[in-house]
Coordinates of C-alpha atoms in Angstrom, one line a residue:
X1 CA 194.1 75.0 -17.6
X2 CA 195.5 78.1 -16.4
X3 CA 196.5 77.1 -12.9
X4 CA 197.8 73.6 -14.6
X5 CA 200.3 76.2 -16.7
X6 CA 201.2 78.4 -14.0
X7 CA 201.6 75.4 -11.5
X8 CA 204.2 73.9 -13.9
X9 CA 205.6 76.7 -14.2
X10 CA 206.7 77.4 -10.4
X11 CA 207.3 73.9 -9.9
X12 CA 209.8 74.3 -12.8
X13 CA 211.7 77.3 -11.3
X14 CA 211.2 75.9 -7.3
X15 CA 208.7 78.5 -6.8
X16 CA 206.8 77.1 -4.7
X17 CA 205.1 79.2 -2.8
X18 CA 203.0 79.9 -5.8
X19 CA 203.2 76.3 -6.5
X20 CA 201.1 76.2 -3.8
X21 CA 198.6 78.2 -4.2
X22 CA 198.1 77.0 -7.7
X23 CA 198.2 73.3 -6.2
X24 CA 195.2 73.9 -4.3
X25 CA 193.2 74.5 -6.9
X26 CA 194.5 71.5 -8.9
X27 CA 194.2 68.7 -6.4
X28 CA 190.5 69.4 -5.6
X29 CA 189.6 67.7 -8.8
X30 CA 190.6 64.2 -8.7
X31 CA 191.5 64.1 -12.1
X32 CA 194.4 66.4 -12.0
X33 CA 195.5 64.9 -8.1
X34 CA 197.6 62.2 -10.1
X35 CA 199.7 64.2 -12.7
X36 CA 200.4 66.8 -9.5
X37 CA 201.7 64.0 -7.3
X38 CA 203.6 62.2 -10.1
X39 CA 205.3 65.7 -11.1
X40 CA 206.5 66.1 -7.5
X41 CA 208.0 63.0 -7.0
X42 CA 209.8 62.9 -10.5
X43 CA 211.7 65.9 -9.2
X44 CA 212.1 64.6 -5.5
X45 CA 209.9 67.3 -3.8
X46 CA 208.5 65.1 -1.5
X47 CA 208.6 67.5 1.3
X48 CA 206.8 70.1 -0.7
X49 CA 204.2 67.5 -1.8
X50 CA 203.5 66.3 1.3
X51 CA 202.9 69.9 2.6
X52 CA 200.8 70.6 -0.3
X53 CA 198.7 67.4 0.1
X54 CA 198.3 68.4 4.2
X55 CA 196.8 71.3 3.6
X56 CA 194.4 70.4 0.9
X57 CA 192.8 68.3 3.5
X58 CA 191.0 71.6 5.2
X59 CA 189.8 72.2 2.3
X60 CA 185.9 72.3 1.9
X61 CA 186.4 70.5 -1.6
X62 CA 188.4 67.6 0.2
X63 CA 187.7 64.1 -1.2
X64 CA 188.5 61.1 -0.6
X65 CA 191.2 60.8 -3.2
X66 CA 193.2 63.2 -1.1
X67 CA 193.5 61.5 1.8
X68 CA 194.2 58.4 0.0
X69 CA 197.3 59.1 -1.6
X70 CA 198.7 61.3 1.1
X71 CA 198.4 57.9 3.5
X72 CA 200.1 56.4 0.6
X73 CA 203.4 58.9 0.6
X74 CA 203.0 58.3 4.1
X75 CA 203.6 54.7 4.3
X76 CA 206.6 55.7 0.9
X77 CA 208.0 58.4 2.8
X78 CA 207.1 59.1 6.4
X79 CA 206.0 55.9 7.8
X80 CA 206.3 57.6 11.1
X81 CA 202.9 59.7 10.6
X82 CA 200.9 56.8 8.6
X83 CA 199.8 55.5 11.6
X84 CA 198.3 58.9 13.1
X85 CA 197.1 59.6 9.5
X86 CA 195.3 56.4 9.2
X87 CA 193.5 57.0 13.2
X88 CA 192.2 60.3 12.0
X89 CA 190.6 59.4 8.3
X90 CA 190.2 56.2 8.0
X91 CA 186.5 56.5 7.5
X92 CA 187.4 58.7 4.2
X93 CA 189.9 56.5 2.7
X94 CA 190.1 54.1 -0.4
X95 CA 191.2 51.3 2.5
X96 CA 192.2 48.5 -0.1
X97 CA 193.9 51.0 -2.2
X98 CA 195.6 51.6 1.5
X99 CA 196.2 48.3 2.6
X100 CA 198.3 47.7 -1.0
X101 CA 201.0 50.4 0.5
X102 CA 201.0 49.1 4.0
X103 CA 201.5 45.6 2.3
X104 CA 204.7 46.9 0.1
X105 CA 206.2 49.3 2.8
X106 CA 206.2 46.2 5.4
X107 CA 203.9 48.5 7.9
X108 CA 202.1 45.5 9.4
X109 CA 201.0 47.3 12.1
X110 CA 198.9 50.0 10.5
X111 CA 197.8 47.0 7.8
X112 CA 196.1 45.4 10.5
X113 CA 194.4 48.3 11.5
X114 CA 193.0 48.7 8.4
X115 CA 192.0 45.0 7.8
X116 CA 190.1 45.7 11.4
X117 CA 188.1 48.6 10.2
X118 CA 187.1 47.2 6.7
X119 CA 185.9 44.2 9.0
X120 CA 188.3 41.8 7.2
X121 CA 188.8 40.3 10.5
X122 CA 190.1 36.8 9.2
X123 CA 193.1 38.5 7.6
X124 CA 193.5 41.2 10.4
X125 CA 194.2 38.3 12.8
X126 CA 195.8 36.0 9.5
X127 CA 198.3 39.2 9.8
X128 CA 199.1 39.3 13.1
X129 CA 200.0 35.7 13.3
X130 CA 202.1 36.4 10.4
X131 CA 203.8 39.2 11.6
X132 CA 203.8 39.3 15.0
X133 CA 207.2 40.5 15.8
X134 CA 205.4 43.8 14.5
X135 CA 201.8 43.4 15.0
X136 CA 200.6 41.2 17.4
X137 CA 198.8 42.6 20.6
X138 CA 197.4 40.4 22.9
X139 CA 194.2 42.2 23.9
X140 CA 193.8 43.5 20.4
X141 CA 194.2 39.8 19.1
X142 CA 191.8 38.6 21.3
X143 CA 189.2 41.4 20.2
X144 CA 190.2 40.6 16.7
X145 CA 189.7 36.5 16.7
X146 CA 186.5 36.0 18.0
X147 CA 185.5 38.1 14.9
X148 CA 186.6 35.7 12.2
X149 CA 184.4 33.7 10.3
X150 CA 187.1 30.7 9.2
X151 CA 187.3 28.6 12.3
X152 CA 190.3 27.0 11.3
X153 CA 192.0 30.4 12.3
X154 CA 191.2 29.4 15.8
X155 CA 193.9 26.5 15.7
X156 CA 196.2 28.3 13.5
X157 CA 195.6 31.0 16.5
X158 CA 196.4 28.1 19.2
X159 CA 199.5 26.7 17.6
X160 CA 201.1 30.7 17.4
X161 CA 200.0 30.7 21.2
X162 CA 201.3 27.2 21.6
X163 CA 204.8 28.1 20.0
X164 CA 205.3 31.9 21.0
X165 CA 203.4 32.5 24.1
X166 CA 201.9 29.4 26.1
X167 CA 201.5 31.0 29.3
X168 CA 198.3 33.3 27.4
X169 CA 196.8 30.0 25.9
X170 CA 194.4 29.8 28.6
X171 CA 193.1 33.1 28.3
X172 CA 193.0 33.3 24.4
X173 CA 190.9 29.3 24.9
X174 CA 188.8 31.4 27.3
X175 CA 187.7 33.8 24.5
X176 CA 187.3 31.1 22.0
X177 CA 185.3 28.9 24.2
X178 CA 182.2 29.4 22.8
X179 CA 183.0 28.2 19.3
X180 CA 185.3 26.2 19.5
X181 CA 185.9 22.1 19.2
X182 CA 187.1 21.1 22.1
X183 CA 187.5 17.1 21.2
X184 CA 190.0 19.1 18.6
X185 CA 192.2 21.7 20.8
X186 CA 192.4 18.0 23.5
X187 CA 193.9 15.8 20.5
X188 CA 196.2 19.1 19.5
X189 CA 197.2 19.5 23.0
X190 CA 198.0 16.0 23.9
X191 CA 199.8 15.1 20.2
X192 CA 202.4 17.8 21.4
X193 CA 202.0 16.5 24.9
X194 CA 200.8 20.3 26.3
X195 CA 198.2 19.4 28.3
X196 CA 198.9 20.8 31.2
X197 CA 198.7 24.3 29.8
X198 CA 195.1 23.9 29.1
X199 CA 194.3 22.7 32.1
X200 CA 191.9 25.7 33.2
X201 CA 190.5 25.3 29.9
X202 CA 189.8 22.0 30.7
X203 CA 187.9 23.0 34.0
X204 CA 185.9 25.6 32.8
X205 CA 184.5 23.1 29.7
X206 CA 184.2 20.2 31.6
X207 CA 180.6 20.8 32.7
X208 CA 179.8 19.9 28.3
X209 CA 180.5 16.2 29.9
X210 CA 182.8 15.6 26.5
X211 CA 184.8 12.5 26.2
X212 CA 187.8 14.0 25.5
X213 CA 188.1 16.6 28.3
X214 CA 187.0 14.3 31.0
X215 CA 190.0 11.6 30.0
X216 CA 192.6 14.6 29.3
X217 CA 191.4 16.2 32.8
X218 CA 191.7 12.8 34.5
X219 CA 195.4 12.5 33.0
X220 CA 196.4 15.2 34.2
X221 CA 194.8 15.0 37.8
X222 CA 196.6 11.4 37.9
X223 CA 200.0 13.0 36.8
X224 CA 199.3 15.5 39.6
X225 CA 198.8 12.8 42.1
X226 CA 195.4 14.9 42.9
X227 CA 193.1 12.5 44.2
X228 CA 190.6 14.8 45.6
X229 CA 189.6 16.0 42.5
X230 CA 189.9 12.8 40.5
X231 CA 187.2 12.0 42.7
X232 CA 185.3 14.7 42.0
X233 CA 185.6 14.5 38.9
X234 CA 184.6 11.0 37.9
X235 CA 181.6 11.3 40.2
X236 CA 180.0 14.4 38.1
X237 CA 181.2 13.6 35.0
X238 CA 180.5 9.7 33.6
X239 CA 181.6 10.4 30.1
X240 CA 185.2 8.4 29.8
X241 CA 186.0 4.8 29.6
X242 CA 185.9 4.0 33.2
X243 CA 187.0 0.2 33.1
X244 CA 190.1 1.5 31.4
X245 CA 190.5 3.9 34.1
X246 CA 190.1 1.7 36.9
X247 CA 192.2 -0.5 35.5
X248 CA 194.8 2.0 35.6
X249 CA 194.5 2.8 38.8
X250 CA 194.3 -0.2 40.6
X251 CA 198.2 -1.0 39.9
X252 CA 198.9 2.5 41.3
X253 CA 201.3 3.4 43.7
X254 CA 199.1 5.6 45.9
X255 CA 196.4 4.1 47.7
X256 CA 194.1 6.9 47.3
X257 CA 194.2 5.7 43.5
X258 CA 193.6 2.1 44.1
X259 CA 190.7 3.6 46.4
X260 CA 189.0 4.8 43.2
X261 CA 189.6 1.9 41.2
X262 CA 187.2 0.2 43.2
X263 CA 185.1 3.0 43.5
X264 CA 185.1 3.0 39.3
X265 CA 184.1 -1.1 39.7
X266 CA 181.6 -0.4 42.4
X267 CA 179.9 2.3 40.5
X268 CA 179.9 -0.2 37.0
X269 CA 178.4 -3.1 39.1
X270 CA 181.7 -5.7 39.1
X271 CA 181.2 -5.9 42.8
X272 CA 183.5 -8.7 42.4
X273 CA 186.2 -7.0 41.6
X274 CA 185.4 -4.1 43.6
X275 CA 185.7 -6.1 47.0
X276 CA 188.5 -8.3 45.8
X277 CA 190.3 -5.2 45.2
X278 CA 189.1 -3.7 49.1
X279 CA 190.4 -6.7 50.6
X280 CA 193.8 -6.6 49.3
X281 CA 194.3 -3.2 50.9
X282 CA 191.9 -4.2 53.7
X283 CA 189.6 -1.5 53.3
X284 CA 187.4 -3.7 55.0
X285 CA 184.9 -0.4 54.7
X286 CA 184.9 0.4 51.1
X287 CA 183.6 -3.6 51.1
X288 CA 181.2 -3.7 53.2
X289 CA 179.5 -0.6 51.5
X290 CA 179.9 -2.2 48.0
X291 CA 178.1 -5.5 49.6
X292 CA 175.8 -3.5 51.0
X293 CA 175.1 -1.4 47.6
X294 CA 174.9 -4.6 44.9
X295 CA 171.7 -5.8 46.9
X296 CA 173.3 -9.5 46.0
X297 CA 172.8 -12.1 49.0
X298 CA 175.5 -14.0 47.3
X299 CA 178.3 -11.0 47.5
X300 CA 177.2 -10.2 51.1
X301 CA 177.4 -14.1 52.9
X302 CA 181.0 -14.2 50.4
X303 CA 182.0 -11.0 52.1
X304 CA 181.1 -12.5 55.6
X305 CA 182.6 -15.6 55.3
X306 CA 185.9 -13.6 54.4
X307 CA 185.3 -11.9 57.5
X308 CA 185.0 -15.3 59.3
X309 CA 188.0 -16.8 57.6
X310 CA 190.1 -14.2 58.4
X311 CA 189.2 -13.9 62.3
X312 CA 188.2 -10.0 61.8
X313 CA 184.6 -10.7 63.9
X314 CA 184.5 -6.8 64.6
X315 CA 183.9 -6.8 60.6
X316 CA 181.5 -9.5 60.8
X317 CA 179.5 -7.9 62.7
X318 CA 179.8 -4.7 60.9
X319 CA 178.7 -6.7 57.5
X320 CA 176.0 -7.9 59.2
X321 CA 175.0 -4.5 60.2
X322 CA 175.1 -3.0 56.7
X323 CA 173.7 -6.1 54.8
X324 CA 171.0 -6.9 57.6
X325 CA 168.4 -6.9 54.8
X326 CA 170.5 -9.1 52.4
X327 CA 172.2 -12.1 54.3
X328 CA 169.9 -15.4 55.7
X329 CA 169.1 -15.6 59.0
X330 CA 169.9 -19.6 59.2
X331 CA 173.4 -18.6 56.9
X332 CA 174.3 -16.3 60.0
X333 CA 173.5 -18.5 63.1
X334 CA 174.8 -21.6 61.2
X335 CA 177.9 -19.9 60.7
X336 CA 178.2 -17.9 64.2
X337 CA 177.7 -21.1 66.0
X338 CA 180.1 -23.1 63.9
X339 CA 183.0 -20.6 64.8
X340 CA 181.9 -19.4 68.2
X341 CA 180.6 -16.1 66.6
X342 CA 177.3 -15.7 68.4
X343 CA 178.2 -13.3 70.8
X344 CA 179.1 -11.5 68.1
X345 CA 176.1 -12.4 66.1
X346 CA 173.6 -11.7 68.8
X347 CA 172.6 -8.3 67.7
X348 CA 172.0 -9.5 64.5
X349 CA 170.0 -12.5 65.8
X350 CA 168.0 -10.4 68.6
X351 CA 167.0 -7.6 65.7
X352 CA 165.9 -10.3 63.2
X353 CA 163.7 -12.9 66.1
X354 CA 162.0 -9.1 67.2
X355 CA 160.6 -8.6 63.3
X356 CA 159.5 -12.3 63.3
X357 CA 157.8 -11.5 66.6
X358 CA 156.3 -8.5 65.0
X359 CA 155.3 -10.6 61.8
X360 CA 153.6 -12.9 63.8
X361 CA 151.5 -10.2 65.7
X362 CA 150.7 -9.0 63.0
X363 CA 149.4 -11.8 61.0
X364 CA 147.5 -12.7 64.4
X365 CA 145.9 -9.8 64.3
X366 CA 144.9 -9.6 61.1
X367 CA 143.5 -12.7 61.5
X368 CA 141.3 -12.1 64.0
X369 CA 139.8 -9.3 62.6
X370 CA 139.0 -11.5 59.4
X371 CA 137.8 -14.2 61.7
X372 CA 135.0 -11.6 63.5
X373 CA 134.3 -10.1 60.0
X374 CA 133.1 -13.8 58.8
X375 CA 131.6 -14.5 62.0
X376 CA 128.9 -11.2 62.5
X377 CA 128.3 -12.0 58.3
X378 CA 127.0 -15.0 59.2
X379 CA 124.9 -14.1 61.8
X380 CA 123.3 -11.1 60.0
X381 CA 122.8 -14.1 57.2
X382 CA 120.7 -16.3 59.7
X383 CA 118.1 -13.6 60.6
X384 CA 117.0 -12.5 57.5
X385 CA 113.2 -13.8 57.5
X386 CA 112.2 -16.6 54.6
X387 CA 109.7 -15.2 52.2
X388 CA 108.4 -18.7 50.7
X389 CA 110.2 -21.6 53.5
X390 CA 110.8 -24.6 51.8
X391 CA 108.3 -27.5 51.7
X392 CA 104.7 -26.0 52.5
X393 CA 103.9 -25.8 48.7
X394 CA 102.1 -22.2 48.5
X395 CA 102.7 -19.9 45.7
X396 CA 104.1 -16.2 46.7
X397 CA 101.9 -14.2 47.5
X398 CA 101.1 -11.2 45.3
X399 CA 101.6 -7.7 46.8
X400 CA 99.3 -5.8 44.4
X401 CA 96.6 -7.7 42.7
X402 CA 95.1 -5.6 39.3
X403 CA 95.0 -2.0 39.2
X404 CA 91.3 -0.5 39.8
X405 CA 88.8 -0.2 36.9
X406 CA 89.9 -3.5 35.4
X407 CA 88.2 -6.8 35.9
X408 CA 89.7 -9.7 36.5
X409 CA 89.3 -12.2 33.7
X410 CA 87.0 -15.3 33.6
X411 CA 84.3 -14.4 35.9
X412 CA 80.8 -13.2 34.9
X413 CA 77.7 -12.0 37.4
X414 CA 74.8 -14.1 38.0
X415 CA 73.3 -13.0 35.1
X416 CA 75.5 -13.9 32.9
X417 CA 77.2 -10.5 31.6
X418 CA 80.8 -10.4 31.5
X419 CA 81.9 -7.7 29.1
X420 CA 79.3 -5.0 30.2
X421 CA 79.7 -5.5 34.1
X422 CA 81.2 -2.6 35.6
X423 CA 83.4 -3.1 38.8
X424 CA 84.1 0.6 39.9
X425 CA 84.0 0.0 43.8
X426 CA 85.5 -3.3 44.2

C-alpha cells in the first residue's frame, strides 16, 4: 500500500525517478500491473511507462502479464519494436490477448506471426491472403499452408496465386500436391482458361493416371503442337476418352496429329478406321502394322487388295510380308496371277510351298514311326506261347495240387479207413 501511495505521489508531481523505483515493486503483482498502466496513460506518460514496463522484464518476479501488455503499448504506441518484442517472448505471452492488439493496430504482419506460433495455422495463412500487401511471404506461406487443416484454404490459396502471382502457382501446387484434389485445381484452371500455368503441375501428377489431368495435359500438348509428347503421353497414360480424342485429331492440320488419331483407333481395335485413315495420308506403314496387329484375315486381304488396286506392288509385297501368317495362300496366288503380281508374290509363295514341304515331312515321318510301332506290337503278340490252344478239350493244368498233410478227398486205403489214414510222405 505504501509504494501504491508514494508511486501516486511522484507520478502526480513528474517525479519519476522515484516513480520508478516504486513502479517496480507494483507491477510484479499482477493485480496492481493494470491501475499502473491505466494511470500512465491517462496522463500521456507513455514514454515513461514504456521504460518502466522494459525494465520490469529483468526482473526475477517477471510474469507473463508484463510482457503482455508491454507488446500491447507496443503495437498502441511503438509498432516499430512489436515485432522484435514479439520474436524474443513470445513463448511468455497471453498470445490471443496479443493477436486482439495486432488485429486493432492493423499490424498484420506480427498477427501472423502469432497465429503461426499458437499453431492457428488456417487463420495465419486466412491472414495472409487477406492482407497480403502486408503480410504475405512466399516461402513463409508455403511453410504456413501445408499446415492447415481446412482444405478449402488450399483453393482459396490457388485463386490468391491465380489473381496476384501466377508465375509461383507451380511451386505453391508442388507443396500442396500431396493433399490436394487434382480433378478440382483441373476444373478451376480450365473454367478461367489457366491451364497452361499448371502445366508442370500437370507433369509431375500425371503418373495418378486421373482423368482429368490426362485430358487437360493432352489440351495443352495439342495447343502446343507437341506431338512427341502427345504420344508419350497417351501411350502411358489410358485414362481419357480416347475416341473423342482421335476424333479430334484426325481433322487436324498437322500430320503428326492425324498420325495419332489412328494410332488412338489402332490401339481401341476399329482397324477400320485406323487404315482408312492411313490410306488417306498414305501411310501405307502405319497400315500395314495395324493389319498386321488386328490378327483379322478379312482386314489383311482388304488392305492387299488396296494395294493391288492402287498399283503400289512394292506395298503388296510388304503386306504380305507382315501378314504372312494371316492372308490365304489361294487369295494371294489367285490375285498375283490375275494382275501379273507373281514376281512380286513369289517370296511369299516360295516361303509358304517350303512349310507345306516341311508339313509333309513331318507327317511322313511321324507316320512311319507309328507304322513300325504297330508293326514290332504285333509281332511280340504272335510269339507269346498258348497256355490251353483251342480245340484239344483238356482242362488247365494245375500248378500246385493240395498243400502237404492234407488228403485229398474221396479216396480211402484198401482197408477201408478214410478219416484215420495218415499221408505224411506222399
Amino acid at each position: 500500500r505504501v509504494w501504491k501511495d508514494v508511486h501516486n505521489a511522484c507520478v502526480q508531481h513528474k517525479e519519476f525517478r522515484l516513480a520508478y523505483i516504486c513502479g517496480l515493486n507494483l507491477i510484479v503483482h499482477a493485480d496492481e500491473l493494470q491501475e499502473v498502466i491505466r494511470q500512465y496513460e491517462y496522463n500521456g506518460y507513455i514514454d515513461e511507462l514504456l521504460q518502466l514496463l522494459e525494465a520490469g522484464l529483468g526482473l526475477e518476479r517477471a510474469h507473463m502479464g508484463m510482457f503482455t501488455e508491454l507488446a500491447i503499448l507496443y503495437t498502441k504506441y511503438k509498432p516499430e519494436k512489436t515485432d522484435e518484442h514479439l520474436r524474443l517472448f513470445w513463448s511468455r505471452l497471453n498470445i490471443p490477448k496479443v493477436i486482439r492488439a495486432c488485429d486493432e493496430a492493423h499490424l498484420w504482419k506480427e498477427m501472423v506471426f502469432l497465429y503461426e506460433n499458437y499453431d492457428e495455422f488456417d487463420n495465419a495463412a486466412l491472414s495472409m491472403i487477406t492482407h497480403a500487401s502486408d503480410a504475405w511471404e512466399h516461402s513463409r506461406f508455403k511453410d504456413i499452408v501445408v499446415k492447415v487443416s481446412n482444405l478449402e484454404i488450399y483453393y482459396k490459396a490457388l485463386k490468391f496465386y491465380l489473381d496476384e502471382h501466377p508465375l509461383l502457382l507451380s511451386d505453391l501446387l508442388v507443396a500442396l500436391t500431396p493433399r490436394i484434389d487434382h480433378t478440382r485445381v483441373v476444373q478451376m484452371f480450365k473454367k478461367s482458361d489457366n491451364l497452361p500455368l499448371i502445366k508442370s503441375y500437370l507433369i509431375s501428377v500425371q503418373e495418378t493416371n486421373n482423368l482429368a489431368v490426362n485430358n487437360a495435359y493432352n489440351d495443352i500438348l495439342i495447343e502446343e503442337e507437341d506431338y512427341k509428347s502427345l504420344r508419350d503421353s497417351i501411350d502411358n497414360f489410358d485414362k481419357f476418352d480416347n475416341i473423342e480424342l482421335a476424333q479430334r485429331l484426325e481433322k487436324h492440320d498437322l500430320l503428326e496429329f492425324r498420325r495419332i488419331a489412328a494410332h488412338l483407333y489402332k490401339k481401341n481395335k476399329r482397324w477400320a478406321q485406323s487404315i482408312a485413315l492411313s490410306k488417306e495420308d498414305r501411310l501405307f506403314k502405319d497400315a500395314i502394322e495395324t493389319a498386321s496387329e488386328s490378327r483379322s484375315t478379312e482386314v489383311a486381304e482388304e488392305l492387299l487388295e488396296y494395294f493391288v488396286q492402287i498399283g503400289n506392288k512394292e506395298c503388296f509385297t510388304a503386306c504380305l510380308y507382315a501378314c504372312y501368317d494371316l492372308v490365304r495362300s489361294d487369295v494371294v496366288l489367285e490375285m498375283s496371277w490375275k494382275h501379273g503380281l507373281t514376281d512380286f508374290a513369289m517370296p511369299y509363295l516360295v516361303q509358304v510351298m517350303r512349310e507345306f514341304s516341311n508339313k509333309i515331312d513331318i507327317l511322313e515321318k511321324a507316320n512311319a514311326e507309328r507304322t513300325a510301332k504297330e508293326q514290332e506290337r504285333e509281332k511280340n503278340e504272335s510269339e507269346i506261347p498258348l497256355i490251353n490252344p483251342a480245340g484239344l478239350g483238356n482242362q488247365l493244368l494245375l500248378t500246385q495240387g493240395p498243400g502237404q498233410g492234407m488228403a485229398p478227398q474221396g479216396y480211402g486205403n484198401a482197408y477201408g479207413n478214410i478219416n484215420n489214414m495218415n499221408y505224411q510222405g506222399f
